[in-house]
Amino acid sequence: MTSLFSKFEGTAGALGSVVAVGGRNPFAVVIEKPVSSTVGIIEGRETLLFGTNNYLGLSQSKNAIRAAQEAAAACGVGTTGSRIANGTQSLHRQLEKDIAAFFGRRDAMVFSTGYQANLGIISTLAGKGDHLFLDADSHASIYDGSRLSAAEVIRFRHNDPDNLYKRLKRMDGTPGAKLIVVEGIYSMTGNVAPIAEFVAVKKETGAYLLVDEAHSFGVLGENGRGAAEADGVEADVDFIVGTFSKSLGTVGGYCVSDHPELEFVRLNCRPYMFTASLPPEVIAATTAALSDMQAHPELRKQLMANAQQLHAGFVDIGLNASKQATPVIAVTLETAEEAIPMWNRLLELGVYVNLSLPPATPDSRPLLRCSVMATHTPEQIAQAIAIFRQAAAEVGVSPAPTAA
């Protein structure tokens, strides 16, 4: 008899190899206690956190913590229902109004996670006979949303508006709506999308455009509205999807739009209709963190200064770092035999980052994914760079090739 679990034999073997090389399971790290937004206790040691996506450090916001405590005391700790049943409280409606107002949009939907926001919006907007155009490096939630829809999926080369245009033009005269999906900042590499160029393609081909600003919300643009704001083309983006679990430090997702039909999406979106809504304390904390973010634009400036410092440090010591200095900085290595020991040594020396291995990486090479916070001090960043230098030397990581 075939086992239900036989399909996982490859996973078991691969994980066993990773643990055998490094002595740890890098996908089961436990932060035993957060000391601050930038330091946590891992394996009993104080460890610098450079892999948490907590870009503005707002997971430790005093205002958000106080708001969560007050909401739990007043409203309880859960809603016990979905948004279209008993799961909508005044707090949910107020947060949707606040998010819509922040983006200058007509309406907003709030989801229980950022993953569900992409899953729900994409699968509901694109149906049978429609066509989804996805950047090849899209997040898993985007691909999963496309699979849940009945639409035809067409991939285009990463951050390549010309390739997208060619693929759309081949569909001239084909029935069905066309939806382009891109991200503001790509979560693995930190690459920023050329949103203005994608908008130009959208306009010429009559397609719709959805931008996932999960990693650019609170980071890019004069007001932190993301890559579309930074490029000055917000009004030409049909849907913006994002998450509260990065810059706001809580959990949940959202979609904002000027299309009045978003109200009907609520009544057809299965991941919205059949999932319990966010508990009151999370909604209250998110609302408070959003206010903090708006009241402290200096956090974004410090965040980008910190990203520049870390990126420059990696380049200086000869590591193959991301092309752009954003809060997501990837150090690409050539082999898993380099990456796994280096990740382990970094953790032993007091720096936690994310280890990503093929096939989950964009170019089939392993990478160490680092994320920077506004609350990292220059001294902490300098310490992290020094630890990277030591770990690379001990493991024998070769310097990155210099550009010709």
XYZ file of C-alpha atoms in Angstrom:
404
model
C 0.000 0.000 0.000
C 1.302 3.447 -0.911
C 1.978 5.684 2.052
C 0.487 9.155 2.168
C 3.924 10.337 3.237
C 5.994 8.809 0.449
C 5.856 12.093 -1.431
C 7.950 13.661 1.341
C 10.885 11.280 1.033
C 12.797 13.801 -1.076
C 12.199 16.500 1.498
C 13.338 14.226 4.300
C 16.529 13.370 2.453
C 17.314 16.980 1.602
C 16.683 18.152 5.166
C 18.801 15.341 6.524
C 21.672 16.453 4.307
C 21.353 20.061 5.478
C 21.387 19.019 9.144
C 24.291 16.629 8.542
C 26.407 19.432 7.057
C 25.651 22.072 9.671
C 24.406 20.222 12.733
C 21.210 22.295 12.899
C 17.846 22.511 11.200
C 17.936 26.098 9.874
C 14.175 26.047 9.315
C 13.357 25.343 12.963
C 15.209 28.146 14.725
C 13.459 29.306 17.900
C 13.759 32.874 19.170
C 13.416 31.961 22.827
C 12.839 35.541 23.915
C 12.853 38.869 22.079
C 15.076 41.251 24.046
C 14.296 44.167 21.724
C 13.351 44.618 18.089
C 16.981 43.953 17.080
C 18.158 41.369 19.643
C 16.743 37.983 20.603
C 17.811 34.992 22.655
C 18.625 32.022 20.377
C 20.212 28.878 21.806
C 20.612 30.729 25.076
C 22.721 33.510 23.520
C 21.954 37.130 22.739
C 21.807 37.234 18.947
C 21.548 40.131 16.505
C 18.357 39.739 14.464
C 18.971 40.362 10.762
C 16.275 38.079 9.400
C 12.917 39.207 10.771
C 11.307 41.638 8.221
C 10.584 43.981 11.157
C 11.688 46.918 9.005
C 10.607 49.794 11.234
C 11.002 47.939 14.534
C 7.313 48.446 15.302
C 6.780 44.944 16.701
C 7.949 46.535 19.959
C 5.898 49.738 19.626
C 4.722 50.849 23.083
C 1.615 52.405 21.534
C 0.747 49.177 19.718
C 1.304 47.057 22.836
C -0.894 49.353 24.926
C -3.622 49.385 22.246
C -3.582 45.583 22.079
C -3.914 45.266 25.854
C -6.820 47.717 25.985
C -8.633 46.048 23.070
C -8.278 42.570 24.580
C -9.631 43.838 27.903
C -12.577 45.590 26.239
C -13.447 43.167 23.404
C -11.980 39.796 24.305
C -9.255 37.891 22.509
C -11.083 36.624 19.410
C -14.028 37.096 17.080
C -14.868 33.388 16.524
C -16.125 34.064 13.020
C -15.378 35.227 9.506
C -15.761 38.781 8.271
C -19.087 38.084 6.531
C -20.553 36.340 9.574
C -19.949 37.589 13.116
C -16.280 38.478 12.573
C -16.593 42.181 11.758
C -16.309 44.587 14.669
C -16.061 48.354 14.568
C -12.288 48.000 14.929
C -12.100 46.108 11.624
C -14.123 48.729 9.789
C -12.043 51.542 11.264
C -8.782 49.895 10.214
C -10.110 49.488 6.672
C -11.014 53.168 6.612
C -7.576 54.085 7.942
C -5.744 51.918 5.380
C -7.865 53.272 2.516
C -7.239 56.845 3.685
C -3.496 56.204 4.025
C -3.320 55.076 0.402
C -5.829 57.688 -0.778
C -8.113 54.933 -2.084
C -11.845 54.436 -2.164
C -11.974 51.169 -0.232
C -9.930 48.520 1.545
C -10.326 44.883 2.536
C -8.447 43.503 5.541
C -7.461 39.818 5.591
C -6.205 37.598 8.398
C -2.750 37.239 6.769
C -0.822 38.771 3.899
C -0.716 35.330 2.270
C -4.506 35.210 2.295
C -4.711 38.699 0.785
C -2.858 37.559 -2.337
C -4.543 34.165 -2.346
C -7.995 35.705 -2.080
C -7.705 38.749 -4.314
C -5.921 37.029 -7.206
C -8.115 33.933 -7.194
C -11.285 36.026 -7.020
C -10.399 38.664 -9.619
C -9.092 36.240 -12.260
C -11.498 33.545 -13.341
C -12.018 31.082 -16.142
C -11.199 32.654 -19.487
C -9.036 35.389 -17.932
C -5.256 35.683 -18.108
C -2.759 36.257 -15.290
C 0.675 37.698 -16.138
C 3.082 36.963 -13.280
C 6.660 38.064 -12.731
C 8.726 34.862 -12.732
C 10.108 35.651 -9.242
C 6.678 36.145 -7.681
C 6.033 35.126 -4.076
C 4.477 31.735 -3.341
C 1.219 33.412 -2.279
C 0.868 34.901 -5.776
C 1.465 31.558 -7.456
C -0.935 29.838 -5.060
C -3.596 32.450 -5.769
C -3.138 31.877 -9.486
C -3.548 28.111 -9.016
C -6.744 28.641 -7.041
C -8.146 30.733 -9.878
C -9.193 29.139 -13.149
C -7.274 31.706 -15.190
C -4.503 30.984 -17.674
C -1.125 31.799 -16.101
C 1.625 33.383 -18.197
C 5.011 34.159 -16.649
C 7.312 36.922 -17.839
C 10.977 37.531 -17.089
C 11.741 39.093 -13.725
C 11.454 42.906 -13.708
C 11.289 42.949 -17.521
C 8.534 45.260 -18.844
C 9.563 44.591 -22.464
C 9.118 40.856 -22.044
C 5.730 41.472 -20.414
C 4.702 43.725 -23.307
C 5.607 41.067 -25.890
C 3.612 38.426 -24.039
C 0.592 40.701 -23.738
C 0.724 41.672 -27.420
C 0.620 37.996 -28.375
C -2.771 37.910 -26.623
C -4.267 40.731 -28.740
C -7.817 39.833 -29.651
C -7.964 36.980 -27.153
C -11.157 37.105 -25.045
C -10.908 37.523 -21.300
C -9.543 40.114 -18.885
C -5.801 40.447 -18.323
C -4.267 41.049 -14.884
C -0.568 41.832 -14.364
C 0.876 40.979 -10.939
C 4.227 42.350 -9.740
C 5.850 43.116 -6.392
C 7.258 46.414 -5.130
C 10.342 44.905 -3.460
C 11.057 41.230 -4.069
C 11.386 39.379 -0.803
C 14.342 37.155 -1.674
C 16.683 39.581 -3.410
C 15.516 43.087 -2.498
C 15.101 44.003 -6.172
C 12.788 46.989 -6.712
C 10.279 46.721 -9.548
C 10.126 49.433 -12.256
C 6.467 50.166 -11.554
C 6.257 53.191 -13.883
C 7.367 51.005 -16.795
C 4.829 48.328 -15.922
C 2.148 51.030 -15.769
C 3.093 52.100 -19.305
C 2.658 48.509 -20.506
C -0.656 48.252 -18.695
C -1.978 51.407 -20.333
C -0.947 50.387 -23.825
C -2.394 46.883 -23.601
C -5.572 47.539 -21.628
C -4.622 45.202 -18.802
C -5.207 45.640 -15.066
C -2.267 45.967 -12.667
C -1.890 44.595 -9.131
C 1.201 45.512 -7.099
C 2.105 43.521 -4.004
C 3.746 46.115 -1.732
C 4.364 43.666 1.145
C 8.064 44.508 1.459
C 7.852 48.106 0.179
C 4.937 49.306 2.352
C 6.414 51.609 5.002
C 9.738 51.541 3.153
C 9.519 53.288 -0.236
C 7.873 56.553 -1.234
C 7.684 59.916 0.490
C 4.859 58.674 2.718
C 5.811 54.992 2.812
C 3.068 53.877 0.443
C 5.487 51.754 -1.555
C 7.080 51.422 -4.969
C 4.089 52.848 -6.841
C 4.301 56.039 -4.780
C 8.074 56.195 -5.253
C 7.542 56.064 -9.035
C 4.688 58.590 -8.961
C 2.144 56.258 -10.584
C -0.194 55.278 -7.740
C -3.320 56.417 -9.582
C -2.571 53.987 -12.419
C -2.327 50.903 -10.201
C -5.672 49.119 -9.927
C -5.019 47.061 -6.803
C -2.408 47.281 -4.069
C -1.989 44.272 -1.800
C 0.225 44.142 1.253
C 0.773 42.847 4.746
C 0.962 44.182 8.296
C 3.590 41.621 9.295
C 6.578 43.521 7.905
C 6.742 47.279 8.522
C 3.885 47.352 11.044
C 5.163 44.382 13.038
C 1.779 42.689 13.565
C -0.088 40.247 11.321
C -2.734 40.509 8.615
C -3.087 41.664 5.022
C -4.992 44.175 2.949
C -6.083 45.154 -0.532
C -6.895 48.736 -1.498
C -8.515 49.912 -4.709
C -10.572 52.673 -6.283
C -12.753 50.145 -8.115
C -16.209 50.213 -6.471
C -16.607 46.535 -7.324
C -14.212 45.677 -4.482
C -17.340 45.432 -2.318
C -18.510 42.502 -4.460
C -15.105 40.842 -4.153
C -15.836 40.527 -0.412
C -18.849 38.350 -1.207
C -16.967 36.042 -3.577
C -13.513 35.772 -1.998
C -13.273 32.379 -0.307
C -10.113 33.048 1.790
C -11.944 36.126 3.148
C -15.350 34.474 3.574
C -14.313 31.243 5.286
C -11.532 32.296 7.666
C -11.897 33.738 11.165
C -11.179 37.456 11.217
C -8.252 39.029 13.036
C -8.739 39.273 16.818
C -9.422 42.709 18.331
C -6.001 43.055 19.951
C -4.241 42.535 16.594
C -6.496 45.023 14.817
C -5.926 47.612 17.559
C -2.151 47.056 17.539
C -2.070 47.383 13.752
C -4.041 50.635 13.850
C -1.651 52.034 16.454
C 1.423 50.894 14.486
C 0.041 52.553 11.350
C -0.288 55.798 13.305
C 3.281 55.388 14.586
C 4.565 54.876 11.064
C 2.837 58.022 9.813
C 4.003 60.082 12.792
C 7.654 59.066 12.402
C 8.845 59.424 8.786
C 12.377 59.570 10.146
C 12.162 55.789 10.615
C 12.156 55.322 6.826
C 15.185 57.577 6.433
C 17.088 55.699 9.120
C 16.047 52.382 7.603
C 17.505 53.289 4.217
C 20.685 54.664 5.815
C 21.079 51.365 7.669
C 20.501 49.418 4.445
C 23.214 51.454 2.725
C 25.637 50.762 5.592
C 25.048 47.006 5.580
C 25.159 46.736 1.788
C 28.378 48.771 1.553
C 29.943 46.619 4.271
C 29.132 43.405 2.430
C 30.559 44.778 -0.812
C 33.673 45.970 1.006
C 34.455 42.485 2.335
C 33.926 40.927 -1.076
C 30.549 39.254 -0.659
C 28.157 38.877 -3.589
C 25.430 41.169 -2.254
C 22.188 42.337 -3.882
C 22.489 44.915 -6.647
C 20.409 47.469 -4.736
C 20.609 48.655 -1.150
C 17.111 48.026 0.178
C 16.012 46.617 3.554
C 16.273 43.163 1.966
C 19.895 42.313 1.141
C 20.793 38.879 -0.181
C 24.294 37.440 -0.047
C 24.484 34.870 -2.835
C 26.854 31.922 -2.526
C 27.850 29.384 -5.138
C 27.075 26.115 -3.373
C 25.087 24.736 -0.472
C 28.369 23.368 0.863
C 29.420 27.011 1.396
C 26.059 28.424 2.438
C 25.066 25.916 5.129
C 28.304 26.084 7.165
C 28.387 29.872 6.826
C 24.816 30.210 8.084
C 25.641 27.981 11.038
C 28.812 29.905 11.853
C 26.968 33.234 11.682
C 24.445 31.950 14.218
C 27.200 30.664 16.504
C 28.917 34.080 16.339
C 25.694 35.904 17.161
C 23.925 36.908 13.914
C 20.646 35.388 12.738
C 19.778 35.609 9.023
C 17.617 33.470 6.728
C 19.103 30.566 4.777
C 17.450 29.973 1.395
C 18.380 26.958 -0.710
C 17.499 25.866 -4.253
C 14.933 25.341 -5.664
C 13.440 28.148 -3.553
C 15.963 30.732 -4.802
C 15.609 32.798 -7.992
C 18.761 31.607 -9.798
C 19.254 28.151 -8.245
C 22.095 29.353 -6.029
C 21.829 29.432 -2.219
C 21.632 32.753 -0.473
C 21.767 34.278 2.969
C 18.832 36.664 3.147
C 19.330 39.616 5.481
C 16.737 42.177 6.499
C 17.597 45.517 8.061
C 15.628 47.541 10.616
C 15.398 51.235 11.307
C 16.143 50.357 14.932
C 19.486 48.679 14.213
C 22.256 50.914 15.520
C 25.334 51.682 13.391
C 27.332 49.701 15.930
C 25.100 46.629 15.528
C 25.427 46.814 11.742
C 29.208 47.164 12.003
C 29.254 44.149 14.338
C 27.192 42.105 11.878
C 29.558 43.006 9.027
C 32.557 41.980 11.138
C 30.896 38.642 11.959
C 30.135 38.046 8.274
C 33.807 38.747 7.508
C 34.952 36.259 10.167
C 32.458 33.565 9.151
C 33.338 33.892 5.457
C 37.039 33.550 6.233
C 36.555 30.539 8.502
C 34.271 28.714 6.086
C 36.367 29.610 3.044
C 33.795 31.582 1.072
C 35.391 32.963 -2.069
C 35.169 36.714 -2.730
C 32.567 37.799 -5.261
C 33.914 38.332 -8.794
C 34.500 41.995 -9.588
C 32.616 43.636 -12.429
C 34.570 43.976 -15.665
